[in-house]
Tab-separated table of C-alpha atoms and ligand atoms in Angstrom:
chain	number	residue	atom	x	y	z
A	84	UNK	CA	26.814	-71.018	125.919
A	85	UNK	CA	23.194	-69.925	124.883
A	86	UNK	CA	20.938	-67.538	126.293
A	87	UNK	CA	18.414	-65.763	125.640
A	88	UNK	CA	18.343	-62.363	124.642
A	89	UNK	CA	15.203	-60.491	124.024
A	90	UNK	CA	14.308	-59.278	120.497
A	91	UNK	CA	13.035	-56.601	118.904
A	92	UNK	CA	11.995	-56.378	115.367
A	93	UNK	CA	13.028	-52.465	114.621
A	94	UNK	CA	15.892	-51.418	113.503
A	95	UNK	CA	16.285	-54.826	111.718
A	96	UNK	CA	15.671	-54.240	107.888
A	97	UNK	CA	18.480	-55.369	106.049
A	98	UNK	CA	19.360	-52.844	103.469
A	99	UNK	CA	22.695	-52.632	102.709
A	100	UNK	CA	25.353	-55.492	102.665
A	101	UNK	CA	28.149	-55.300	105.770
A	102	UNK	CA	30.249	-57.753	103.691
A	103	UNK	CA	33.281	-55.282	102.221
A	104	UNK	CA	33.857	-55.897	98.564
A	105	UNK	CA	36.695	-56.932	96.573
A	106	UNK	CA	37.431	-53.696	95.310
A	107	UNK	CA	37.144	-51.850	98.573
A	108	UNK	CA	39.219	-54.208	100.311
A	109	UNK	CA	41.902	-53.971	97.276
A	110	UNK	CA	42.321	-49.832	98.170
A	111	UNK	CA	41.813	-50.258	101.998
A	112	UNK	CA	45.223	-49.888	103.179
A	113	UNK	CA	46.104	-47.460	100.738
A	114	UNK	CA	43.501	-45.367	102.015
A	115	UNK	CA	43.210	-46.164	105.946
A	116	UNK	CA	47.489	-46.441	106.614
A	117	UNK	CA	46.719	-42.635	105.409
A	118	UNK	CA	44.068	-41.501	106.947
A	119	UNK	CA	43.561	-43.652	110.347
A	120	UNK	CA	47.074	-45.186	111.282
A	121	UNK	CA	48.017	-41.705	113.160
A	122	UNK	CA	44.858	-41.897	115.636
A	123	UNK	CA	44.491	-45.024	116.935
A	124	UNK	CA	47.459	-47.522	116.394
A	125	UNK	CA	49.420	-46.165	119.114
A	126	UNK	CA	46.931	-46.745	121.696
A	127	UNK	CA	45.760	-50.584	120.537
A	128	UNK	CA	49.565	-51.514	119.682
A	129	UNK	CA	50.120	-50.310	122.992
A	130	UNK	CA	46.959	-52.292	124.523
A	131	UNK	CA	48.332	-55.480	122.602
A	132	UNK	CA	51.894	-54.831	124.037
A	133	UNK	CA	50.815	-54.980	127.462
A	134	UNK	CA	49.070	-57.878	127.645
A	135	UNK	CA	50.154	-61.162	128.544
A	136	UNK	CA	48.308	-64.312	127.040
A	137	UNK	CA	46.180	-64.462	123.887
A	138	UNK	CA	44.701	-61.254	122.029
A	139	UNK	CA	41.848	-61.446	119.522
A	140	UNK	CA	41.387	-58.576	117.078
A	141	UNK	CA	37.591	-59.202	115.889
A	142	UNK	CA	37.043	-57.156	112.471
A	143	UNK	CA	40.355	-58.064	111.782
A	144	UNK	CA	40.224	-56.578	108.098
A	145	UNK	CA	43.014	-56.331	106.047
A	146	UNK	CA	45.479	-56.748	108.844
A	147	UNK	CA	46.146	-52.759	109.255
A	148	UNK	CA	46.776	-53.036	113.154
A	149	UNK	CA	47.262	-57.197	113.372
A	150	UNK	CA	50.252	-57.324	111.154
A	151	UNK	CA	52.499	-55.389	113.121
A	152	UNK	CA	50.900	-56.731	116.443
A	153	UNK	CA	52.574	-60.162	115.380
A	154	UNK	CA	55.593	-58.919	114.199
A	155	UNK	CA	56.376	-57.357	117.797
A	156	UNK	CA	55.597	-60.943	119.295
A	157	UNK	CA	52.001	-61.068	120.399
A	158	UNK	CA	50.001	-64.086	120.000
A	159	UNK	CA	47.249	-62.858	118.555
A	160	UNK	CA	43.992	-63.970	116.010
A	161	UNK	CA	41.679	-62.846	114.096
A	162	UNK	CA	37.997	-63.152	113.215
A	163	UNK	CA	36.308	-61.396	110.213
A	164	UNK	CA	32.923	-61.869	108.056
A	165	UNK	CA	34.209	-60.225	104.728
A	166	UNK	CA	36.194	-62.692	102.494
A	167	UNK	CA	37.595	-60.127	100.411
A	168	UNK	CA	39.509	-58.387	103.514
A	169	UNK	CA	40.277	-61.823	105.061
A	170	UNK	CA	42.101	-62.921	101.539
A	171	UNK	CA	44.207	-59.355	102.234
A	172	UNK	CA	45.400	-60.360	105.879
A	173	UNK	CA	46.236	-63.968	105.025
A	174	UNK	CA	47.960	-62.804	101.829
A	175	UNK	CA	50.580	-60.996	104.322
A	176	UNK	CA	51.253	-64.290	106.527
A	177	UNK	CA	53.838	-66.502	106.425
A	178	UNK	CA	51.862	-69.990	105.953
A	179	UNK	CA	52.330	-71.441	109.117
A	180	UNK	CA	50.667	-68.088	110.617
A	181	UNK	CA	47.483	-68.068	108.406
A	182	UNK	CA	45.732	-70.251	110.915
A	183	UNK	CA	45.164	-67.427	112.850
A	184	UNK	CA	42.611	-65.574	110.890
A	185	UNK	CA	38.961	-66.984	110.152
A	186	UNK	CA	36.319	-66.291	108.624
A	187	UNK	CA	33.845	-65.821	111.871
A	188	UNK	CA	30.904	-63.391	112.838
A	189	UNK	CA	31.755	-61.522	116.549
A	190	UNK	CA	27.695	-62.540	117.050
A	191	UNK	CA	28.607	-66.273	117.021
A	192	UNK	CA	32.133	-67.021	116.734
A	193	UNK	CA	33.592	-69.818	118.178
A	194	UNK	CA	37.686	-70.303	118.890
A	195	UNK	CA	39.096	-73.393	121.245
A	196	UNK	CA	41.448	-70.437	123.299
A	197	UNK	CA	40.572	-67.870	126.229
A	198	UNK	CA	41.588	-64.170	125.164
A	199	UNK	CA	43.287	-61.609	127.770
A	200	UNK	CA	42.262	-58.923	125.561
A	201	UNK	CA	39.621	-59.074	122.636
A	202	UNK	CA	39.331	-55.902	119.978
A	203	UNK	CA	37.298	-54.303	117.926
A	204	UNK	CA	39.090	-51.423	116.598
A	205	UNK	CA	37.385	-49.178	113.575
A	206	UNK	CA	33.782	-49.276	113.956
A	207	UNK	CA	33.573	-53.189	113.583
A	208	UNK	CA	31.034	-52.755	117.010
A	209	UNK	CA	28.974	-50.019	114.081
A	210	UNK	CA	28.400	-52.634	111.566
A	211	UNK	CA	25.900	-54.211	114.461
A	212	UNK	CA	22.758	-52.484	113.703
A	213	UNK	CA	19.874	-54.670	115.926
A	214	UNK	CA	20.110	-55.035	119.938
A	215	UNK	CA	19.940	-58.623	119.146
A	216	UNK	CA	23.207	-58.789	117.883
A	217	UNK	CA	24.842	-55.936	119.615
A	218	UNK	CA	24.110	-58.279	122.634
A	219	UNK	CA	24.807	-61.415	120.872
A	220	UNK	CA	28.606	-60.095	120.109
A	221	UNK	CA	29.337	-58.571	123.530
A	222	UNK	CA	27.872	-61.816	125.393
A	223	UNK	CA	30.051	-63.883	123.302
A	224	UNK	CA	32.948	-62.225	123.850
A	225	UNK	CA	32.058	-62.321	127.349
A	226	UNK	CA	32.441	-66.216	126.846
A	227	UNK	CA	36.076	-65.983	124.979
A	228	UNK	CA	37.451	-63.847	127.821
A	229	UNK	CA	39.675	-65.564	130.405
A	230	UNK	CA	39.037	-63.676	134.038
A	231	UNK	CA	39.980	-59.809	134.147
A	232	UNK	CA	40.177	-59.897	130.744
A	233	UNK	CA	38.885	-57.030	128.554
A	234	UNK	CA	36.942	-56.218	125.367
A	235	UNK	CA	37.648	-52.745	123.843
A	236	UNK	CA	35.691	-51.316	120.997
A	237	UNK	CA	34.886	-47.810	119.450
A	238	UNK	CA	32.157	-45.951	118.140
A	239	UNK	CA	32.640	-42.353	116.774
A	240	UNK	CA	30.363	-39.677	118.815
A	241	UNK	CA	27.479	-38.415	116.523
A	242	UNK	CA	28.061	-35.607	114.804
A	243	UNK	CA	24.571	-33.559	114.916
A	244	UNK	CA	25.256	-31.324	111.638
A	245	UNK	CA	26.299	-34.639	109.637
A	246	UNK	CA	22.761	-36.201	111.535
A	247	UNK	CA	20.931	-33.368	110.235
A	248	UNK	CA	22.516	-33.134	106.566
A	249	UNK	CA	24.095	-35.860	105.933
A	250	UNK	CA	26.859	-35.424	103.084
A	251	UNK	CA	26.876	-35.779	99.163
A	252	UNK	CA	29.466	-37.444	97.087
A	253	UNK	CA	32.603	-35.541	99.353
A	254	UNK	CA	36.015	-37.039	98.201
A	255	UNK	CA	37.692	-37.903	100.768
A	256	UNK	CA	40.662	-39.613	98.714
A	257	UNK	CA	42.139	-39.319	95.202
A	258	UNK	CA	45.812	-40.375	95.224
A	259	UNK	CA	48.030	-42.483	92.633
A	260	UNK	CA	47.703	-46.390	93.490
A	261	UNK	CA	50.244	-47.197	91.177
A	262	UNK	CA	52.651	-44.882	88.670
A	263	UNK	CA	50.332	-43.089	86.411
A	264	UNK	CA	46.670	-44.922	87.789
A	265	UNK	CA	44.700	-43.405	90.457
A	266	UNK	CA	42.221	-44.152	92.650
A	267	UNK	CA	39.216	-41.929	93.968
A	268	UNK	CA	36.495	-42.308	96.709
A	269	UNK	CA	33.496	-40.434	96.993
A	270	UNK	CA	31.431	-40.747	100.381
A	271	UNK	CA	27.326	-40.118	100.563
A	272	UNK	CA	25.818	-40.713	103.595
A	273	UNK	CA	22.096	-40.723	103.930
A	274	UNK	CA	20.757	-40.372	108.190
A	275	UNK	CA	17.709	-42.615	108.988
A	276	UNK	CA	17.024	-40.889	112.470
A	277	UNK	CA	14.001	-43.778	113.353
A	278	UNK	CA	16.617	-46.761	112.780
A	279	UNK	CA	19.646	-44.583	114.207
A	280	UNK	CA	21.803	-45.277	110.804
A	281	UNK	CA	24.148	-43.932	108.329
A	282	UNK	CA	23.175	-44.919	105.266
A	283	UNK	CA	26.081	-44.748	103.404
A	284	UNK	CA	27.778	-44.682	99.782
A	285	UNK	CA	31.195	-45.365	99.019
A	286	UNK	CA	32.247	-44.830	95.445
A	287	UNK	CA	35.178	-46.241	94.122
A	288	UNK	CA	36.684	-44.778	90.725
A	289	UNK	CA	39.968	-46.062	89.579
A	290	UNK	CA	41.809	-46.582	86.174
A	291	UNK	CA	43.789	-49.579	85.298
A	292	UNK	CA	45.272	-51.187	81.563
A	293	UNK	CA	43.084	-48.062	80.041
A	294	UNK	CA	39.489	-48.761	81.321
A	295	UNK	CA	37.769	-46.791	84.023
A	296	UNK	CA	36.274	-48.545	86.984
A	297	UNK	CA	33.711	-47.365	88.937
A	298	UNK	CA	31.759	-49.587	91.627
A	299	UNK	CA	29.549	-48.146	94.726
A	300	UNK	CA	29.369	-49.879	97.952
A	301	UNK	CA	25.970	-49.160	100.004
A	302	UNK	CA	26.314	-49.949	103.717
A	303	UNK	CA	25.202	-49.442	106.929
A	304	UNK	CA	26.699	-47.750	110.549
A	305	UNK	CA	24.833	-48.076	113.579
A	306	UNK	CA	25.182	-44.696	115.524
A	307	UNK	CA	25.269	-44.855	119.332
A	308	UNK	CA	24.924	-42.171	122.147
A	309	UNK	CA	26.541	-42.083	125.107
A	310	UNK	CA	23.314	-43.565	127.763
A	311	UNK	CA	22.342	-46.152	125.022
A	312	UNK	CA	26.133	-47.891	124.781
A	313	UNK	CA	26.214	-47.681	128.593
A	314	UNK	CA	22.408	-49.097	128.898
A	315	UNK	CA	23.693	-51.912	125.960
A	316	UNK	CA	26.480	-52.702	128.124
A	317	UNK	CA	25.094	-52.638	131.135
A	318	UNK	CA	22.454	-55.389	129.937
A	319	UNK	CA	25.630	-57.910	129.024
A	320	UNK	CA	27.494	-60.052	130.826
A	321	UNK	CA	29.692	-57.688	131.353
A	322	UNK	CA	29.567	-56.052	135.003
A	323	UNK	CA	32.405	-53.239	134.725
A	324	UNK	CA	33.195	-50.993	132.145
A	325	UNK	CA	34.666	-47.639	131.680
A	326	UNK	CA	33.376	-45.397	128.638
A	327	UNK	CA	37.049	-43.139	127.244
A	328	UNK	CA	36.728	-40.212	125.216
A	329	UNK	CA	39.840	-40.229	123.119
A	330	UNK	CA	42.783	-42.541	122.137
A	331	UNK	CA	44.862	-40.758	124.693
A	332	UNK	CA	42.659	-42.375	127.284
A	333	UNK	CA	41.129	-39.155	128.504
A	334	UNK	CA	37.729	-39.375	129.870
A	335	UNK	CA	34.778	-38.069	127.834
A	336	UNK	CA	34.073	-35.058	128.094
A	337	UNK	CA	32.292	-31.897	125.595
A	338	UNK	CA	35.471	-32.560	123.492
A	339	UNK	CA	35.026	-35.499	123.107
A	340	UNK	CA	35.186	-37.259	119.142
A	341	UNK	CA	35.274	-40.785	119.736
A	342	UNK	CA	33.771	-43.638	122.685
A	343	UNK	CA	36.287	-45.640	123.310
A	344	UNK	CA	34.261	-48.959	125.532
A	345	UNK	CA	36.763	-50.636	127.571
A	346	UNK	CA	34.734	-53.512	129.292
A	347	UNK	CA	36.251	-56.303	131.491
A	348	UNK	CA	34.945	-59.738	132.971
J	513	SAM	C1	36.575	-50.585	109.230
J	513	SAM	S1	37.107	-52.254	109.129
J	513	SAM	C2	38.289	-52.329	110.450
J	513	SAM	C3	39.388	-53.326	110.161
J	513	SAM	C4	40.537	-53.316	111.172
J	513	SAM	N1	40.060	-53.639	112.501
J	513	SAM	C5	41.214	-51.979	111.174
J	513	SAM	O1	41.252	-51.332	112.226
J	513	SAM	O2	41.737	-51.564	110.133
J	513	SAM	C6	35.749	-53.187	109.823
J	513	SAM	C7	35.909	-54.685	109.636
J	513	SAM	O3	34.912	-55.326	110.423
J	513	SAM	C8	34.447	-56.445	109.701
J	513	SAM	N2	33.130	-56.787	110.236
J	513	SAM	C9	31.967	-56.129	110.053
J	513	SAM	N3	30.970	-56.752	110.706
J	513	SAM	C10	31.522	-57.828	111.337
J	513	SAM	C11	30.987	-58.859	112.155
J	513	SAM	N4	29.698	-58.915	112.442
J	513	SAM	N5	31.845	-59.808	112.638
J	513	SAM	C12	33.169	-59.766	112.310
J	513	SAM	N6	33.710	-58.828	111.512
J	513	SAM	C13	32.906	-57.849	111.037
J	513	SAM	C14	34.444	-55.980	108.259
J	513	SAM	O4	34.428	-57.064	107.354
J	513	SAM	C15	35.720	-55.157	108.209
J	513	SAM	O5	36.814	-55.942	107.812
Protein backbone atom coordinates (compact mmCIF):
# COMPACT_ATOMS: atom_id res chain seq x y z
CA UNK A 1 0.00 0.00 0.00
CA UNK A 2 1.34 3.62 -0.72
CA UNK A 3 0.83 6.72 0.99
CA UNK A 4 2.04 9.60 1.39
CA UNK A 5 4.15 10.72 4.01
CA UNK A 6 5.37 14.21 4.29
CA UNK A 7 9.09 15.03 3.88
CA UNK A 8 11.50 16.95 5.23
CA UNK A 9 14.90 17.55 3.91
CA UNK A 10 16.95 17.86 7.46
CA UNK A 11 18.37 15.42 9.07
CA UNK A 12 18.87 13.65 5.67
CA UNK A 13 22.67 13.95 4.72
CA UNK A 14 24.02 10.72 4.18
CA UNK A 15 27.31 10.46 5.88
CA UNK A 16 28.11 7.34 7.05
CA UNK A 17 27.18 3.87 5.52
CA UNK A 18 24.34 1.72 7.72
CA UNK A 19 25.45 -1.34 5.68
CA UNK A 20 27.69 -3.48 8.48
CA UNK A 21 30.92 -4.69 6.98
CA UNK A 22 32.44 -7.93 6.48
CA UNK A 23 34.74 -7.65 9.17
CA UNK A 24 32.32 -6.33 11.73
CA UNK A 25 29.88 -8.87 10.99
CA UNK A 26 32.82 -11.65 11.21
CA UNK A 27 33.41 -10.50 15.26
CA UNK A 28 29.67 -9.70 15.94
CA UNK A 29 28.70 -12.59 17.90
CA UNK A 30 31.83 -12.87 19.55
CA UNK A 31 31.34 -9.56 20.83
CA UNK A 32 27.38 -9.08 21.29
CA UNK A 33 26.67 -13.07 22.84
CA UNK A 34 29.11 -11.19 25.49
CA UNK A 35 28.05 -8.14 26.00
CA UNK A 36 24.11 -7.99 25.03
CA UNK A 37 22.72 -11.67 25.29
CA UNK A 38 22.16 -11.11 29.28
CA UNK A 39 19.76 -7.93 28.74
CA UNK A 40 17.46 -8.52 26.30
CA UNK A 41 17.12 -12.21 25.04
CA UNK A 42 15.04 -13.22 27.82
CA UNK A 43 12.41 -10.79 27.23
CA UNK A 44 12.17 -11.18 23.07
CA UNK A 45 12.66 -15.15 23.39
CA UNK A 46 9.97 -14.83 25.71
CA UNK A 47 7.84 -12.39 23.31
CA UNK A 48 8.55 -15.02 20.42
CA UNK A 49 7.44 -17.92 22.76
CA UNK A 50 4.17 -16.55 23.33
CA UNK A 51 2.99 -15.91 20.22
CA UNK A 52 1.02 -17.95 18.05
CA UNK A 53 1.34 -17.51 14.14
CA UNK A 54 4.24 -15.98 12.20
CA UNK A 55 7.08 -13.72 13.86
CA UNK A 56 9.36 -11.44 11.83
CA UNK A 57 12.64 -10.32 13.38
CA UNK A 58 13.53 -7.16 11.05
CA UNK A 59 17.44 -6.36 11.53
CA UNK A 60 17.79 -9.84 11.74
CA UNK A 61 21.76 -9.66 11.80
CA UNK A 62 23.78 -12.42 12.39
CA UNK A 63 21.02 -14.51 13.83
CA UNK A 64 22.01 -13.69 17.69
CA UNK A 65 18.26 -13.89 18.93
CA UNK A 66 16.62 -15.76 15.56
CA UNK A 67 18.67 -18.86 15.83
CA UNK A 68 17.50 -20.03 18.98
CA UNK A 69 13.91 -18.60 18.29
CA UNK A 70 13.73 -21.48 15.58
CA UNK A 71 15.28 -24.00 17.39
CA UNK A 72 12.44 -23.74 20.20
CA UNK A 73 9.80 -24.08 17.27
CA UNK A 74 8.70 -20.64 16.19
CA UNK A 75 8.03 -19.88 12.69
CA UNK A 76 9.80 -17.07 12.28
CA UNK A 77 11.79 -14.75 9.29
CA UNK A 78 13.97 -12.44 8.80
CA UNK A 79 14.68 -9.24 6.90
CA UNK A 80 18.10 -7.43 6.84
CA UNK A 81 19.94 -4.72 4.48
CA UNK A 82 23.64 -5.75 5.32
CA UNK A 83 24.89 -8.73 3.18
CA UNK A 84 27.74 -9.40 5.27
CA UNK A 85 25.43 -10.19 8.49
CA UNK A 86 22.80 -11.91 6.27
CA UNK A 87 25.73 -14.42 4.85
CA UNK A 88 26.32 -15.05 8.96
CA UNK A 89 22.55 -16.06 9.70
CA UNK A 90 22.11 -18.19 6.59
CA UNK A 91 25.52 -19.79 7.21
CA UNK A 92 23.81 -21.29 10.55
CA UNK A 93 20.61 -22.78 8.64
CA UNK A 94 19.95 -25.97 7.63
CA UNK A 95 19.19 -25.40 3.71
CA UNK A 96 15.72 -25.95 3.63
CA UNK A 97 15.46 -23.05 6.43
CA UNK A 98 17.53 -20.36 4.56
CA UNK A 99 14.42 -19.18 2.82
CA UNK A 100 13.57 -17.43 5.69
CA UNK A 101 16.04 -14.66 5.74
CA UNK A 102 16.24 -11.84 2.92
CA UNK A 103 17.90 -9.34 2.06
CA UNK A 104 15.00 -6.47 2.60
CA UNK A 105 14.92 -2.77 3.95
CA UNK A 106 12.09 -2.46 7.09
CA UNK A 107 11.25 1.03 4.86
CA UNK A 108 10.00 -1.12 1.94
CA UNK A 109 10.02 -4.69 2.49
CA UNK A 110 7.70 -6.84 1.05
CA UNK A 111 6.88 -10.73 2.37
CA UNK A 112 3.61 -12.82 0.95
CA UNK A 113 2.71 -13.73 5.06
CA UNK A 114 0.84 -11.66 7.92
CA UNK A 115 3.12 -11.45 11.18
CA UNK A 116 1.57 -11.81 14.88
CA UNK A 117 4.56 -10.20 16.13
CA UNK A 118 7.25 -8.16 14.08
CA UNK A 119 10.83 -7.12 15.89
CA UNK A 120 13.30 -4.93 15.87
CA UNK A 121 15.55 -5.76 18.61
CA UNK A 122 19.16 -3.77 18.97
CA UNK A 123 18.75 -0.41 17.68
CA UNK A 124 17.75 -1.62 14.07
CA UNK A 125 14.67 1.32 14.62
CA UNK A 126 18.36 3.82 15.30
CA UNK A 127 19.82 3.13 12.00
CA UNK A 128 16.55 5.27 10.63
CA UNK A 129 17.84 8.69 10.74
CA UNK A 130 14.99 10.89 8.48
CA UNK A 131 11.10 11.04 9.54
CA UNK A 132 10.61 9.85 6.09
CA UNK A 133 11.75 6.60 6.75
CA UNK A 134 11.11 6.29 10.40
CA UNK A 135 7.47 6.53 9.05
CA UNK A 136 8.04 4.57 6.01
CA UNK A 137 9.23 1.41 8.32
CA UNK A 138 6.54 1.68 11.02
CA UNK A 139 3.67 2.15 8.25
CA UNK A 140 4.93 -0.85 6.57
CA UNK A 141 5.00 -2.90 9.26
CA UNK A 142 1.68 -1.68 9.98
CA UNK A 143 0.81 -3.45 6.56
CA UNK A 144 2.65 -6.98 7.50
CA UNK A 145 0.73 -7.16 10.79
CA UNK A 146 -2.28 -9.50 10.94
CA UNK A 147 -5.04 -7.80 13.52
CA UNK A 148 -3.81 -7.32 17.28
CA UNK A 149 -0.65 -7.96 16.18
CA UNK A 150 2.39 -6.04 17.50
CA UNK A 151 5.66 -4.34 16.46
CA UNK A 152 8.29 -3.98 19.26
CA UNK A 153 11.45 -2.02 18.87
CA UNK A 154 14.10 -0.24 21.13
CA UNK A 155 15.96 2.78 21.33
CA UNK A 156 18.49 3.41 24.20
CA UNK A 157 17.49 6.71 26.35
CA UNK A 158 20.06 9.54 25.65
CA UNK A 159 22.65 9.76 27.76
CA UNK A 160 23.24 13.73 28.30
CA UNK A 161 27.09 13.46 29.45
CA UNK A 162 27.82 11.10 26.30
CA UNK A 163 25.49 14.08 24.24
CA UNK A 164 27.68 16.60 25.62
CA UNK A 165 31.21 14.75 25.22
CA UNK A 166 30.87 12.26 23.23
CA UNK A 167 33.71 9.49 23.71
CA UNK A 168 37.27 8.87 22.14
CA UNK A 169 38.65 5.62 20.98
CA UNK A 170 37.19 3.65 24.52
CA UNK A 171 37.77 -0.19 24.11
CA UNK A 172 35.07 -1.73 24.80
CA UNK A 173 36.42 -5.34 23.74
CA UNK A 174 39.82 -7.04 23.41
CA UNK A 175 39.45 -10.82 23.85
CA UNK A 176 41.16 -13.94 22.00
CA UNK A 177 39.01 -14.88 18.75
CA UNK A 178 40.91 -17.81 18.23
CA UNK A 179 44.07 -19.55 20.33
CA UNK A 180 46.80 -17.06 20.32
CA UNK A 181 44.86 -14.12 17.81
CA UNK A 182 42.87 -11.43 19.26
CA UNK A 183 40.55 -9.11 18.40
CA UNK A 184 40.07 -5.38 19.66
CA UNK A 185 37.35 -2.65 19.21
CA UNK A 186 37.72 0.83 19.83
CA UNK A 187 34.43 3.06 19.88
CA UNK A 188 34.46 7.11 18.98
CA UNK A 189 31.40 8.68 18.88
CA UNK A 190 31.07 12.18 17.60
CA UNK A 191 27.19 14.08 18.79
CA UNK A 192 25.65 16.23 15.96
CA UNK A 193 22.98 17.90 18.34
CA UNK A 194 21.14 19.81 14.99
CA UNK A 195 20.66 16.27 13.16
CA UNK A 196 20.08 14.39 16.64
CA UNK A 197 23.05 11.72 15.74
CA UNK A 198 25.84 9.71 16.98
CA UNK A 199 28.37 9.89 14.77
CA UNK A 200 30.19 7.01 15.39
CA UNK A 201 33.62 5.01 14.91
CA UNK A 202 34.11 1.50 15.33
CA UNK A 203 37.65 0.27 15.03
CA UNK A 204 38.42 -3.11 14.46
CA UNK A 205 42.12 -4.42 15.20
CA UNK A 206 42.76 -8.06 14.92
CA UNK A 207 45.79 -10.38 14.05
CA UNK A 208 45.58 -13.37 11.89
CA UNK A 209 48.54 -15.77 9.83
CA UNK A 210 51.04 -12.84 11.26
CA UNK A 211 49.58 -9.58 9.73
CA UNK A 212 47.72 -6.96 11.69
CA UNK A 213 44.33 -5.81 10.56
CA UNK A 214 42.90 -2.78 11.27
CA UNK A 215 39.60 -1.40 9.48
CA UNK A 216 37.18 1.53 10.92
CA UNK A 217 33.55 1.50 10.38
CA UNK A 218 31.86 5.16 10.41
CA UNK A 219 28.10 5.03 11.04
CA UNK A 220 25.26 6.64 12.11
CA UNK A 221 22.45 6.28 15.30
CA UNK A 222 19.49 8.28 15.30
CA UNK A 223 18.83 9.37 19.01
CA UNK A 224 15.20 9.71 20.13
CA UNK A 225 13.48 11.31 23.25
CA UNK A 226 10.74 10.20 24.87
CA UNK A 227 7.72 13.02 23.24
CA UNK A 228 9.40 12.68 19.75
CA UNK A 229 9.04 8.52 19.55
CA UNK A 230 5.53 8.99 20.99
CA UNK A 231 4.75 12.08 18.45
CA UNK A 232 6.54 9.54 15.52
CA UNK A 233 4.24 6.95 16.56
CA UNK A 234 1.43 8.63 17.07
CA UNK A 235 1.60 9.98 13.31
CA UNK A 236 1.60 6.04 11.99
CA UNK A 237 -0.82 3.78 11.39
CA UNK A 238 -0.49 2.63 14.43
CA UNK A 239 -3.36 3.77 16.99
CA UNK A 240 -2.12 2.07 20.40
CA UNK A 241 1.08 1.80 21.82
CA UNK A 242 2.68 1.54 25.14
CA UNK A 243 6.31 3.14 25.64
CA UNK A 244 8.41 0.33 28.51
CA UNK A 245 11.32 1.40 30.29
CA UNK A 246 13.29 -1.76 30.75
CA UNK A 247 13.43 -5.42 29.51
CA UNK A 248 11.65 -6.42 32.65
CA UNK A 249 8.65 -4.61 31.26
CA UNK A 250 8.61 -1.92 33.90
CA UNK A 251 7.24 1.33 32.89
CA UNK A 252 9.59 4.28 32.29
CA UNK A 253 10.38 6.01 34.74
CA UNK A 254 13.81 8.46 36.03
CA UNK A 255 15.57 5.01 35.95
CA UNK A 256 14.92 4.35 33.10
CA UNK A 257 18.03 3.10 30.35
CA UNK A 258 16.26 1.87 27.49
CA UNK A 259 12.50 2.64 25.40
CA UNK A 260 11.23 -0.31 24.78
CA UNK A 261 8.00 0.69 21.86
CA UNK A 262 5.51 -1.96 21.97
CA UNK A 263 2.90 -0.86 19.27
CA UNK A 264 -0.12 -2.97 18.10
CA UNK A 265 -2.70 -2.77 15.10
C1 LIG B 1 22.75 -4.05 16.05
S1 LIG B 1 22.27 -5.13 14.76
C2 LIG B 1 21.01 -6.09 15.55
C3 LIG B 1 20.94 -7.50 14.99
C4 LIG B 1 20.00 -8.44 15.75
N1 LIG B 1 18.64 -7.94 15.72
C5 LIG B 1 20.46 -8.60 17.17
O1 LIG B 1 19.69 -8.28 18.09
O2 LIG B 1 21.58 -9.07 17.39
C6 LIG B 1 21.29 -4.11 13.67
C7 LIG B 1 20.95 -4.80 12.36
O3 LIG B 1 19.99 -4.00 11.68
C8 LIG B 1 20.28 -4.04 10.30
N2 LIG B 1 19.65 -2.87 9.69
C9 LIG B 1 20.05 -1.59 9.78
N3 LIG B 1 19.21 -0.79 9.08
C10 LIG B 1 18.25 -1.60 8.55
C11 LIG B 1 17.13 -1.36 7.71
N4 LIG B 1 16.83 -0.15 7.28
N5 LIG B 1 16.35 -2.43 7.36
C12 LIG B 1 16.68 -3.69 7.78
N6 LIG B 1 17.75 -3.96 8.54
C13 LIG B 1 18.53 -2.93 8.94
C14 LIG B 1 21.79 -4.06 10.24
O4 LIG B 1 22.27 -4.53 9.00
C15 LIG B 1 22.13 -4.96 11.42
O5 LIG B 1 22.23 -6.30 11.01
Amino acid sequence: MSRKVPTSTAGSKKAATMIYPEYFARFYDLIYHRVRDGVDNTFYLDRVRKTTGKVLEVGVGTGRLFVEALTNGADIYGIDISPAMIGIVTGKLDSNQKKRISRQNIIDFILPHKFSLILAPFRVFMHLTTKKEQLNALNNVYDHLSPGGEFIFDAFIPDLNLLLNGTSNVTDFDEEFEPGNRVKRTVTSRPDLLNQVLNITFTMEWNEGGKIFRKDWNTIMRYFFRFELEHLVERSEFRKYKILGDFEGNELDQSSREFIVVCKK
